[in-house]
PDB file of C-alpha atoms in Angstrom:
ATOM      1  CA  MET J 290       1.758 -14.016 -29.421  1.00  0.00           C
ATOM      2  CA  ALA J 291      -1.954 -13.292 -29.903  1.00  0.00           C
ATOM      3  CA  LEU J 292      -4.204 -12.547 -26.967  1.00  0.00           C
ATOM      4  CA  SER J 293      -6.578 -15.479 -26.549  1.00  0.00           C
ATOM      5  CA  LYS J 294     -10.045 -15.443 -25.013  1.00  0.00           C
ATOM      6  CA  ASN J 295      -8.757 -17.688 -22.240  1.00  0.00           C
ATOM      7  CA  ARG J 296      -6.017 -15.210 -21.374  1.00  0.00           C
ATOM      8  CA  ILE J 297      -8.512 -12.329 -21.283  1.00  0.00           C
ATOM      9  CA  LYS J 298     -10.693 -14.440 -19.004  1.00  0.00           C
ATOM     10  CA  TYR J 299      -7.673 -15.163 -16.803  1.00  0.00           C
ATOM     11  CA  ILE J 300      -6.787 -11.462 -16.529  1.00  0.00           C
ATOM     12  CA  HIS J 301     -10.358 -10.609 -15.522  1.00  0.00           C
ATOM     13  CA  SER J 302     -10.332 -13.426 -12.950  1.00  0.00           C
ATOM     14  CA  LEU J 303      -7.585 -11.594 -11.051  1.00  0.00           C
ATOM     15  CA  GLU J 304     -10.165  -9.118  -9.801  1.00  0.00           C
ATOM     16  CA  LEU J 305     -11.022 -11.803  -7.221  1.00  0.00           C
ATOM     17  CA  LYS J 306      -8.770 -12.256  -4.199  1.00  0.00           C
ATOM     18  CA  LYS J 307      -9.160 -16.056  -4.167  1.00  0.00           C
ATOM     19  CA  ASN J 308      -7.818 -16.283  -7.719  1.00  0.00           C
ATOM     20  CA  ARG J 309      -4.891 -13.960  -6.985  1.00  0.00           C
ATOM     21  CA  LYS J 310      -4.085 -15.995  -3.895  1.00  0.00           C
ATOM     22  CA  THR J 311      -4.266 -19.313  -5.736  1.00  0.00           C
ATOM     23  CA  GLU J 312      -2.113 -18.097  -8.612  1.00  0.00           C
ATOM     24  CA  LYS J 313       0.139 -15.959  -6.362  1.00  0.00           C
ATOM     25  CA  VAL J 314       0.069 -13.117  -8.885  1.00  0.00           C
ATOM     26  CA  PHE J 315      -1.205  -9.564  -9.262  1.00  0.00           C
ATOM     27  CA  LEU J 316      -2.156  -7.295 -12.151  1.00  0.00           C
ATOM     28  CA  ALA J 317      -0.668  -3.899 -12.952  1.00  0.00           C
ATOM     29  CA  GLU J 318      -1.633  -1.521 -15.772  1.00  0.00           C
ATOM     30  CA  GLY J 319      -0.183   1.583 -17.372  1.00  0.00           C
ATOM     31  CA  PRO J 320       3.279   2.626 -18.641  1.00  0.00           C
ATOM     32  CA  LYS J 321       4.481   4.270 -15.422  1.00  0.00           C
ATOM     33  CA  LEU J 322       3.338   1.512 -13.057  1.00  0.00           C
ATOM     34  CA  VAL J 323       4.404  -1.436 -15.194  1.00  0.00           C
ATOM     35  CA  GLY J 324       7.711   0.265 -15.976  1.00  0.00           C
ATOM     36  CA  ASP J 325       8.397   0.777 -12.250  1.00  0.00           C
ATOM     37  CA  LEU J 326       7.561  -2.825 -11.337  1.00  0.00           C
ATOM     38  CA  LEU J 327       9.397  -4.662 -14.133  1.00  0.00           C
ATOM     39  CA  GLY J 328      12.720  -4.544 -12.317  1.00  0.00           C
ATOM     40  CA  HIS J 329      11.310  -5.575  -8.946  1.00  0.00           C
ATOM     41  CA  PHE J 330       8.930  -8.522  -9.415  1.00  0.00           C
ATOM     42  CA  PRO J 331       9.089 -11.528 -11.779  1.00  0.00           C
ATOM     43  CA  CYS J 332       6.717 -10.944 -14.704  1.00  0.00           C
ATOM     44  CA  ARG J 333       4.530 -13.898 -15.754  1.00  0.00           C
ATOM     45  CA  PHE J 334       3.331 -12.244 -18.940  1.00  0.00           C
ATOM     46  CA  LEU J 335       2.829  -8.847 -20.512  1.00  0.00           C
ATOM     47  CA  VAL J 336       0.285  -7.424 -22.958  1.00  0.00           C
ATOM     48  CA  ALA J 337       1.080  -4.166 -24.752  1.00  0.00           C
ATOM     49  CA  THR J 338       0.639  -2.047 -27.831  1.00  0.00           C
ATOM     50  CA  ALA J 339       3.380  -1.722 -30.465  1.00  0.00           C
ATOM     51  CA  GLU J 340       3.962   1.868 -29.321  1.00  0.00           C
ATOM     52  CA  TRP J 341       4.824   0.776 -25.770  1.00  0.00           C
ATOM     53  CA  LEU J 342       6.870  -2.229 -26.865  1.00  0.00           C
ATOM     54  CA  SER J 343       9.027  -0.040 -29.117  1.00  0.00           C
ATOM     55  CA  GLN J 344      10.327   1.688 -25.978  1.00  0.00           C
ATOM     56  CA  TYR J 345      11.256  -1.618 -24.298  1.00  0.00           C
ATOM     57  CA  PRO J 346      13.248  -3.735 -26.771  1.00  0.00           C
ATOM     58  CA  GLN J 347      14.399  -6.019 -23.927  1.00  0.00           C
ATOM     59  CA  LEU J 348      11.860  -7.363 -21.452  1.00  0.00           C
ATOM     60  CA  PRO J 349      12.366  -9.739 -18.484  1.00  0.00           C
ATOM     61  CA  THR J 350       9.742 -12.149 -19.824  1.00  0.00           C
ATOM     62  CA  GLU J 351       9.370 -14.050 -23.081  1.00  0.00           C
ATOM     63  CA  ASP J 352       5.586 -14.212 -22.781  1.00  0.00           C
ATOM     64  CA  VAL J 353       4.680 -10.961 -24.523  1.00  0.00           C
ATOM     65  CA  SER J 354       1.538 -10.248 -26.547  1.00  0.00           C
ATOM     66  CA  GLU J 355       1.494  -7.318 -28.953  1.00  0.00           C
ATOM     67  CA  VAL J 356      -2.080  -6.048 -29.265  1.00  0.00           C
ATOM     68  CA  SER J 357      -4.087  -3.199 -30.716  1.00  0.00           C
ATOM     69  CA  ALA J 358      -5.635  -0.596 -28.447  1.00  0.00           C
ATOM     70  CA  GLU J 359      -9.003  -2.266 -29.015  1.00  0.00           C
ATOM     71  CA  GLU J 360      -7.691  -5.687 -27.954  1.00  0.00           C
ATOM     72  CA  LEU J 361      -6.069  -4.162 -24.879  1.00  0.00           C
ATOM     73  CA  SER J 362      -9.374  -2.567 -23.878  1.00  0.00           C
ATOM     74  CA  ARG J 363     -11.004  -6.017 -23.858  1.00  0.00           C
ATOM     75  CA  ALA J 364      -8.387  -7.337 -21.445  1.00  0.00           C
ATOM     76  CA  SER J 365      -8.002  -4.248 -19.269  1.00  0.00           C
ATOM     77  CA  LEU J 366      -9.822  -3.670 -15.985  1.00  0.00           C
ATOM     78  CA  LEU J 367      -9.449   0.108 -16.399  1.00  0.00           C
ATOM     79  CA  LYS J 368     -12.067   2.356 -17.936  1.00  0.00           C
ATOM     80  CA  THR J 369      -9.305   3.938 -20.017  1.00  0.00           C
ATOM     81  CA  PRO J 370      -6.628   1.336 -20.901  1.00  0.00           C
ATOM     82  CA  GLN J 371      -3.057   2.646 -20.985  1.00  0.00           C
ATOM     83  CA  GLN J 372      -0.846   0.861 -23.538  1.00  0.00           C
ATOM     84  CA  VAL J 373       0.283  -2.008 -21.304  1.00  0.00           C
ATOM     85  CA  LEU J 374      -0.765  -4.470 -18.610  1.00  0.00           C
ATOM     86  CA  ALA J 375       1.320  -7.109 -16.900  1.00  0.00           C
ATOM     87  CA  VAL J 376       0.826  -9.972 -14.485  1.00  0.00           C
ATOM     88  CA  PHE J 377       3.530 -10.179 -11.806  1.00  0.00           C
ATOM     89  CA  GLU J 378       4.344 -12.752  -9.152  1.00  0.00           C
ATOM     90  CA  GLN J 379       3.434 -11.776  -5.610  1.00  0.00           C
ATOM     91  CA  PRO J 380       6.453 -11.234  -3.362  1.00  0.00           C
ATOM     92  CA  GLU J 381       6.753 -13.171  -0.105  1.00  0.00           C
ATOM     93  CA  TYR J 382       8.389 -11.247   2.727  1.00  0.00           C
ATOM     94  CA  LYS J 383       9.457 -12.636   6.067  1.00  0.00           C
ATOM     95  CA  THR J 384       7.833 -10.718   8.936  1.00  0.00           C
ATOM     96  CA  ASP J 385      10.613  -9.356  11.127  1.00  0.00           C
ATOM     97  CA  ALA J 386       9.347  -7.157  13.974  1.00  0.00           C
ATOM     98  CA  SER J 387      12.901  -6.084  14.834  1.00  0.00           C
ATOM     99  CA  VAL J 388      12.810  -3.514  11.992  1.00  0.00           C
ATOM    100  CA  ILE J 389      10.440  -1.466  14.189  1.00  0.00           C
ATOM    101  CA  SER J 390      13.194  -0.948  16.746  1.00  0.00           C
ATOM    102  CA  ARG J 391      15.512   0.394  14.039  1.00  0.00           C
ATOM    103  CA  SER J 392      13.158   2.426  11.842  1.00  0.00           C
ATOM    104  CA  LEU J 393       9.766   4.082  11.570  1.00  0.00           C
ATOM    105  CA  CYS J 394       7.026   1.686  10.443  1.00  0.00           C
ATOM    106  CA  LEU J 395       3.274   1.834   9.870  1.00  0.00           C
ATOM    107  CA  ALA J 396       0.525  -0.503  11.068  1.00  0.00           C
ATOM    108  CA  LEU J 397      -2.975  -0.562   9.561  1.00  0.00           C
ATOM    109  CA  ASP J 398      -5.856  -1.840  11.667  1.00  0.00           C
ATOM    110  CA  ASP J 399      -8.579  -3.073   9.291  1.00  0.00           C
ATOM    111  CA  VAL J 400      -8.253  -0.415   6.575  1.00  0.00           C
ATOM    112  CA  GLN J 401     -10.917  -1.452   4.053  1.00  0.00           C
ATOM    113  CA  ASP J 402     -10.706   0.814   1.016  1.00  0.00           C
ATOM    114  CA  PRO J 403      -8.265  -0.306  -1.722  1.00  0.00           C
ATOM    115  CA  GLY J 404      -7.629   3.300  -2.737  1.00  0.00           C
ATOM    116  CA  ASN J 405      -6.757   4.281   0.824  1.00  0.00           C
ATOM    117  CA  LEU J 406      -4.332   1.376   1.184  1.00  0.00           C
ATOM    118  CA  GLY J 407      -2.669   2.158  -2.138  1.00  0.00           C
ATOM    119  CA  THR J 408      -2.335   5.831  -1.240  1.00  0.00           C
ATOM    120  CA  ILE J 409      -0.832   4.953   2.154  1.00  0.00           C
ATOM    121  CA  ILE J 410       1.748   2.725   0.433  1.00  0.00           C
ATOM    122  CA  ARG J 411       2.560   5.606  -1.900  1.00  0.00           C
ATOM    123  CA  LEU J 412       2.934   7.929   1.106  1.00  0.00           C
ATOM    124  CA  ALA J 413       5.156   5.439   2.921  1.00  0.00           C
ATOM    125  CA  ASP J 414       7.378   5.259  -0.146  1.00  0.00           C
ATOM    126  CA  TRP J 415       7.604   9.076  -0.236  1.00  0.00           C
ATOM    127  CA  PHE J 416       8.517   9.347   3.451  1.00  0.00           C
ATOM    128  CA  GLY J 417      11.014   6.484   3.422  1.00  0.00           C
ATOM    129  CA  ILE J 418       8.904   4.043   5.442  1.00  0.00           C
ATOM    130  CA  GLU J 419       9.801   0.600   4.160  1.00  0.00           C
ATOM    131  CA  HIS J 420       7.514  -1.674   6.198  1.00  0.00           C
ATOM    132  CA  ILE J 421       3.747  -1.675   6.769  1.00  0.00           C
ATOM    133  CA  PHE J 422       2.159  -4.212   9.121  1.00  0.00           C
ATOM    134  CA  CYS J 423      -1.487  -4.929   8.312  1.00  0.00           C
ATOM    135  CA  SER J 424      -4.151  -6.650  10.387  1.00  0.00           C
ATOM    136  CA  PRO J 425      -5.502  -9.807   8.694  1.00  0.00           C
ATOM    137  CA  ASN J 426      -8.766  -7.981   7.889  1.00  0.00           C
ATOM    138  CA  THR J 427      -7.053  -5.118   6.082  1.00  0.00           C
ATOM    139  CA  VAL J 428      -7.901  -5.047   2.365  1.00  0.00           C
ATOM    140  CA  ASP J 429      -5.694  -7.135   0.068  1.00  0.00           C
ATOM    141  CA  VAL J 430      -2.652  -5.213  -1.126  1.00  0.00           C
ATOM    142  CA  PHE J 431      -2.751  -7.110  -4.430  1.00  0.00           C
ATOM    143  CA  SER J 432      -6.213  -5.854  -5.375  1.00  0.00           C
ATOM    144  CA  PRO J 433      -5.901  -4.197  -8.814  1.00  0.00           C
ATOM    145  CA  LYS J 434      -7.296  -0.953  -7.380  1.00  0.00           C
ATOM    146  CA  THR J 435      -4.729  -0.965  -4.579  1.00  0.00           C
ATOM    147  CA  ILE J 436      -1.839  -1.719  -6.929  1.00  0.00           C
ATOM    148  CA  GLN J 437      -2.894   1.138  -9.237  1.00  0.00           C
ATOM    149  CA  ALA J 438      -3.159   3.565  -6.305  1.00  0.00           C
ATOM    150  CA  THR J 439       0.377   2.785  -5.088  1.00  0.00           C
ATOM    151  CA  MET J 440       1.794   4.473  -8.216  1.00  0.00           C
ATOM    152  CA  GLY J 441       4.768   2.124  -8.039  1.00  0.00           C
ATOM    153  CA  GLY J 442       5.342   2.459  -4.290  1.00  0.00           C
ATOM    154  CA  ILE J 443       4.659  -1.263  -3.885  1.00  0.00           C
ATOM    155  CA  ALA J 444       8.102  -1.874  -5.424  1.00  0.00           C
ATOM    156  CA  ARG J 445       9.834  -0.346  -2.399  1.00  0.00           C
ATOM    157  CA  VAL J 446       7.431  -0.855   0.520  1.00  0.00           C
ATOM    158  CA  LYS J 447       7.007  -4.306   2.087  1.00  0.00           C
ATOM    159  CA  LEU J 448       3.601  -5.277   3.486  1.00  0.00           C
ATOM    160  CA  HIS J 449       3.147  -7.902   6.195  1.00  0.00           C
ATOM    161  CA  TYR J 450      -0.238  -9.297   7.254  1.00  0.00           C
ATOM    162  CA  THR J 451      -0.148 -10.276  10.915  1.00  0.00           C
ATOM    163  CA  PRO J 452      -2.307  -9.983  14.079  1.00  0.00           C
ATOM    164  CA  LEU J 453      -1.458  -6.517  15.397  1.00  0.00           C
ATOM    165  CA  PRO J 454      -1.990  -7.227  19.137  1.00  0.00           C
ATOM    166  CA  GLU J 455       0.581 -10.027  19.010  1.00  0.00           C
ATOM    167  CA  LEU J 456       2.966  -7.843  17.039  1.00  0.00           C
ATOM    168  CA  ILE J 457       2.711  -4.919  19.465  1.00  0.00           C
ATOM    169  CA  ARG J 458       3.095  -7.157  22.533  1.00  0.00           C
ATOM    170  CA  SER J 459       6.397  -8.368  21.055  1.00  0.00           C
ATOM    171  CA  LEU J 460       7.797  -4.808  21.055  1.00  0.00           C
ATOM    172  CA  PRO J 461       9.340  -4.120  24.478  1.00  0.00           C
ATOM    173  CA  ASN J 462      10.135  -0.473  25.218  1.00  0.00           C
ATOM    174  CA  ILE J 463       9.354   0.661  21.679  1.00  0.00           C
ATOM    175  CA  PRO J 464       7.055   3.658  21.047  1.00  0.00           C
ATOM    176  CA  VAL J 465       3.708   2.709  19.505  1.00  0.00           C
ATOM    177  CA  TYR J 466       1.739   5.711  18.257  1.00  0.00           C
ATOM    178  CA  GLY J 467      -1.905   6.100  17.324  1.00  0.00           C
ATOM    179  CA  THR J 468      -4.184   9.057  16.592  1.00  0.00           C
ATOM    180  CA  PHE J 469      -7.179   9.699  18.863  1.00  0.00           C
ATOM    181  CA  LEU J 470      -9.495  12.592  19.663  1.00  0.00           C
ATOM    182  CA  ASP J 471      -8.302  12.453  23.292  1.00  0.00           C
ATOM    183  CA  GLY J 472      -4.611  12.239  22.370  1.00  0.00           C
ATOM    184  CA  GLU J 473      -1.872  14.810  22.879  1.00  0.00           C
ATOM    185  CA  ASN J 474      -1.373  17.554  20.287  1.00  0.00           C
ATOM    186  CA  MET J 475       1.004  15.974  17.778  1.00  0.00           C
ATOM    187  CA  TYR J 476       2.836  19.257  17.178  1.00  0.00           C
ATOM    188  CA  MET J 477       3.629  19.630  20.895  1.00  0.00           C
ATOM    189  CA  GLN J 478       5.203  16.173  21.260  1.00  0.00           C
ATOM    190  CA  GLN J 479       8.742  14.957  20.716  1.00  0.00           C
ATOM    191  CA  LEU J 480       8.384  12.185  18.153  1.00  0.00           C
ATOM    192  CA  SER J 481      10.882   9.352  17.805  1.00  0.00           C
ATOM    193  CA  SER J 482      12.767   8.295  14.675  1.00  0.00           C
ATOM    194  CA  ASN J 483      11.798   4.666  15.220  1.00  0.00           C
ATOM    195  CA  GLY J 484       8.654   2.874  16.331  1.00  0.00           C
ATOM    196  CA  LEU J 485       5.211   1.997  15.028  1.00  0.00           C
ATOM    197  CA  ILE J 486       2.460   4.378  13.861  1.00  0.00           C
ATOM    198  CA  VAL J 487      -0.965   2.688  13.947  1.00  0.00           C
ATOM    199  CA  MET J 488      -3.741   3.967  11.689  1.00  0.00           C
ATOM    200  CA  GLY J 489      -7.295   2.695  12.014  1.00  0.00           C
ATOM    201  CA  ASN J 490     -10.358   1.642  10.067  1.00  0.00           C
ATOM    202  CA  GLU J 491     -12.165   4.286   7.982  1.00  0.00           C
ATOM    203  CA  GLY J 492     -15.357   4.167  10.052  1.00  0.00           C
ATOM    204  CA  ASN J 493     -14.339   2.787  13.443  1.00  0.00           C
ATOM    205  CA  GLY J 494     -10.773   3.966  13.918  1.00  0.00           C
ATOM    206  CA  ILE J 495      -8.322   1.825  15.870  1.00  0.00           C
ATOM    207  CA  GLY J 496      -9.878  -1.261  17.475  1.00  0.00           C
ATOM    208  CA  LYS J 497     -10.152  -1.494  21.267  1.00  0.00           C
ATOM    209  CA  GLU J 498      -7.696  -4.358  21.657  1.00  0.00           C
ATOM    210  CA  VAL J 499      -5.021  -2.526  19.695  1.00  0.00           C
ATOM    211  CA  GLU J 500      -5.836   0.813  21.374  1.00  0.00           C
ATOM    212  CA  GLN J 501      -5.059  -0.648  24.802  1.00  0.00           C
ATOM    213  CA  LEU J 502      -1.536  -1.483  23.629  1.00  0.00           C
ATOM    214  CA  ILE J 503      -0.704   1.963  22.224  1.00  0.00           C
ATOM    215  CA  ASN J 504       1.641   3.894  24.528  1.00  0.00           C
ATOM    216  CA  ARG J 505       1.764   7.225  22.655  1.00  0.00           C
ATOM    217  CA  LYS J 506      -1.643   8.724  21.877  1.00  0.00           C
ATOM    218  CA  LEU J 507      -1.553  11.620  19.429  1.00  0.00           C
ATOM    219  CA  TYR J 508      -4.124  14.119  18.229  1.00  0.00           C
ATOM    220  CA  ILE J 509      -4.060  15.971  14.898  1.00  0.00           C
ATOM    221  CA  PRO J 510      -5.463  19.405  15.828  1.00  0.00           C
ATOM    222  CA  ASN J 511      -7.757  21.273  13.487  1.00  0.00           C
ATOM    223  CA  TYR J 512      -7.143  24.978  12.899  1.00  0.00           C
ATOM    224  CA  PRO J 513      -8.222  27.223  14.443  1.00  0.00           C
ATOM    225  CA  ALA J 514      -9.123  25.080  17.450  1.00  0.00           C
ATOM    226  CA  GLU J 515     -12.473  26.781  18.149  1.00  0.00           C
ATOM    227  CA  ARG J 516     -13.744  26.550  14.566  1.00  0.00           C
ATOM    228  CA  GLU J 517     -16.456  24.022  13.733  1.00  0.00           C
ATOM    229  CA  THR J 518     -14.990  21.494  11.298  1.00  0.00           C
ATOM    230  CA  SER J 519     -15.330  18.027   9.808  1.00  0.00           C
ATOM    231  CA  GLU J 520     -15.676  15.141  12.225  1.00  0.00           C
ATOM    232  CA  SER J 521     -12.477  13.442  11.101  1.00  0.00           C
ATOM    233  CA  LEU J 522      -9.830  13.111   8.402  1.00  0.00           C
ATOM    234  CA  ASN J 523      -9.670  10.414   5.754  1.00  0.00           C
ATOM    235  CA  VAL J 524      -7.219   7.735   6.953  1.00  0.00           C
ATOM    236  CA  ALA J 525      -4.818   8.290   4.043  1.00  0.00           C
ATOM    237  CA  ILE J 526      -4.783  12.055   4.593  1.00  0.00           C
ATOM    238  CA  ALA J 527      -4.269  11.557   8.339  1.00  0.00           C
ATOM    239  CA  THR J 528      -1.363   9.219   7.576  1.00  0.00           C
ATOM    240  CA  ALA J 529       0.228  11.892   5.365  1.00  0.00           C
ATOM    241  CA  VAL J 530      -0.098  14.551   8.073  1.00  0.00           C
ATOM    242  CA  VAL J 531       1.369  12.303  10.778  1.00  0.00           C
ATOM    243  CA  CYS J 532       4.253  10.996   8.668  1.00  0.00           C
ATOM    244  CA  ALA J 533       5.141  14.518   7.548  1.00  0.00           C
ATOM    245  CA  GLU J 534       5.494  15.680  11.165  1.00  0.00           C
ATOM    246  CA  PHE J 535       7.621  12.656  12.121  1.00  0.00           C
ATOM    247  CA  ARG J 536       9.966  13.345   9.218  1.00  0.00           C
ATOM    248  CA  ARG J 537      10.017  17.107   9.867  1.00  0.00           C
ATOM    249  CA  GLN J 538      11.186  16.518  13.417  1.00  0.00           C
ATOM    250  CA  ALA J 539      13.740  13.931  12.319  1.00  0.00           C
ATOM    251  CA  ALA J 540      15.165  16.370   9.746  1.00  0.00           C
ATOM    252  CA  SER J 541      15.579  19.099  12.366  1.00  0.00           C
ATOM    253  CA  LEU J 542      17.713  16.984  14.731  1.00  0.00           C
TER     254      LEU J 542
END
């Protein structure tokens, strides 16, 4: 099936959140990412070069367009197109706060950068964190930039958009962690194997309303302590450091 101008226009329209929301779809590009997602989300249609298609004789969609590299570049949102792009249906997950009592979960309070969100999803996938709860103002997970940055982690990590204060208030006797400059040294604390780790906005950190509900304040110490250093860590890097320590302690039990 040839790639029409209308289809190219449709693919480009998915850069906008309102169009993704209306259509309930998202765009993914590249052999690794598309290959990872094909078994996890229904595929509306797929556009690929003959080289890529030769490796996938059976595809879970009949709507496939074989194109030249030049045609793919006209449809792609990437500066350097990578053999294949696909449009997938957005998953709909039921928000179940009880998973926080049984496992370690993340919460994101107004994270704004698509790359940061995608990297955090990738980190969660690496550290076996299956649920991320996002404030309504957190960037859209189905942004093409976010999807690309997940490197396939979106296939195994479920995101839920929900007001965080209400979520946290519904968690009786469950540890809720957050990182603050006045928190306790993370490496000197006994960290639990379940609970919620809250990470904040790139510029403003964790909002005041959410901060008041956090019952375990942590601090990521710089090294050495007396050395002058950067003001703060990028939120995705901070998430990696915190998750690594939680999993290190869990592994040593």
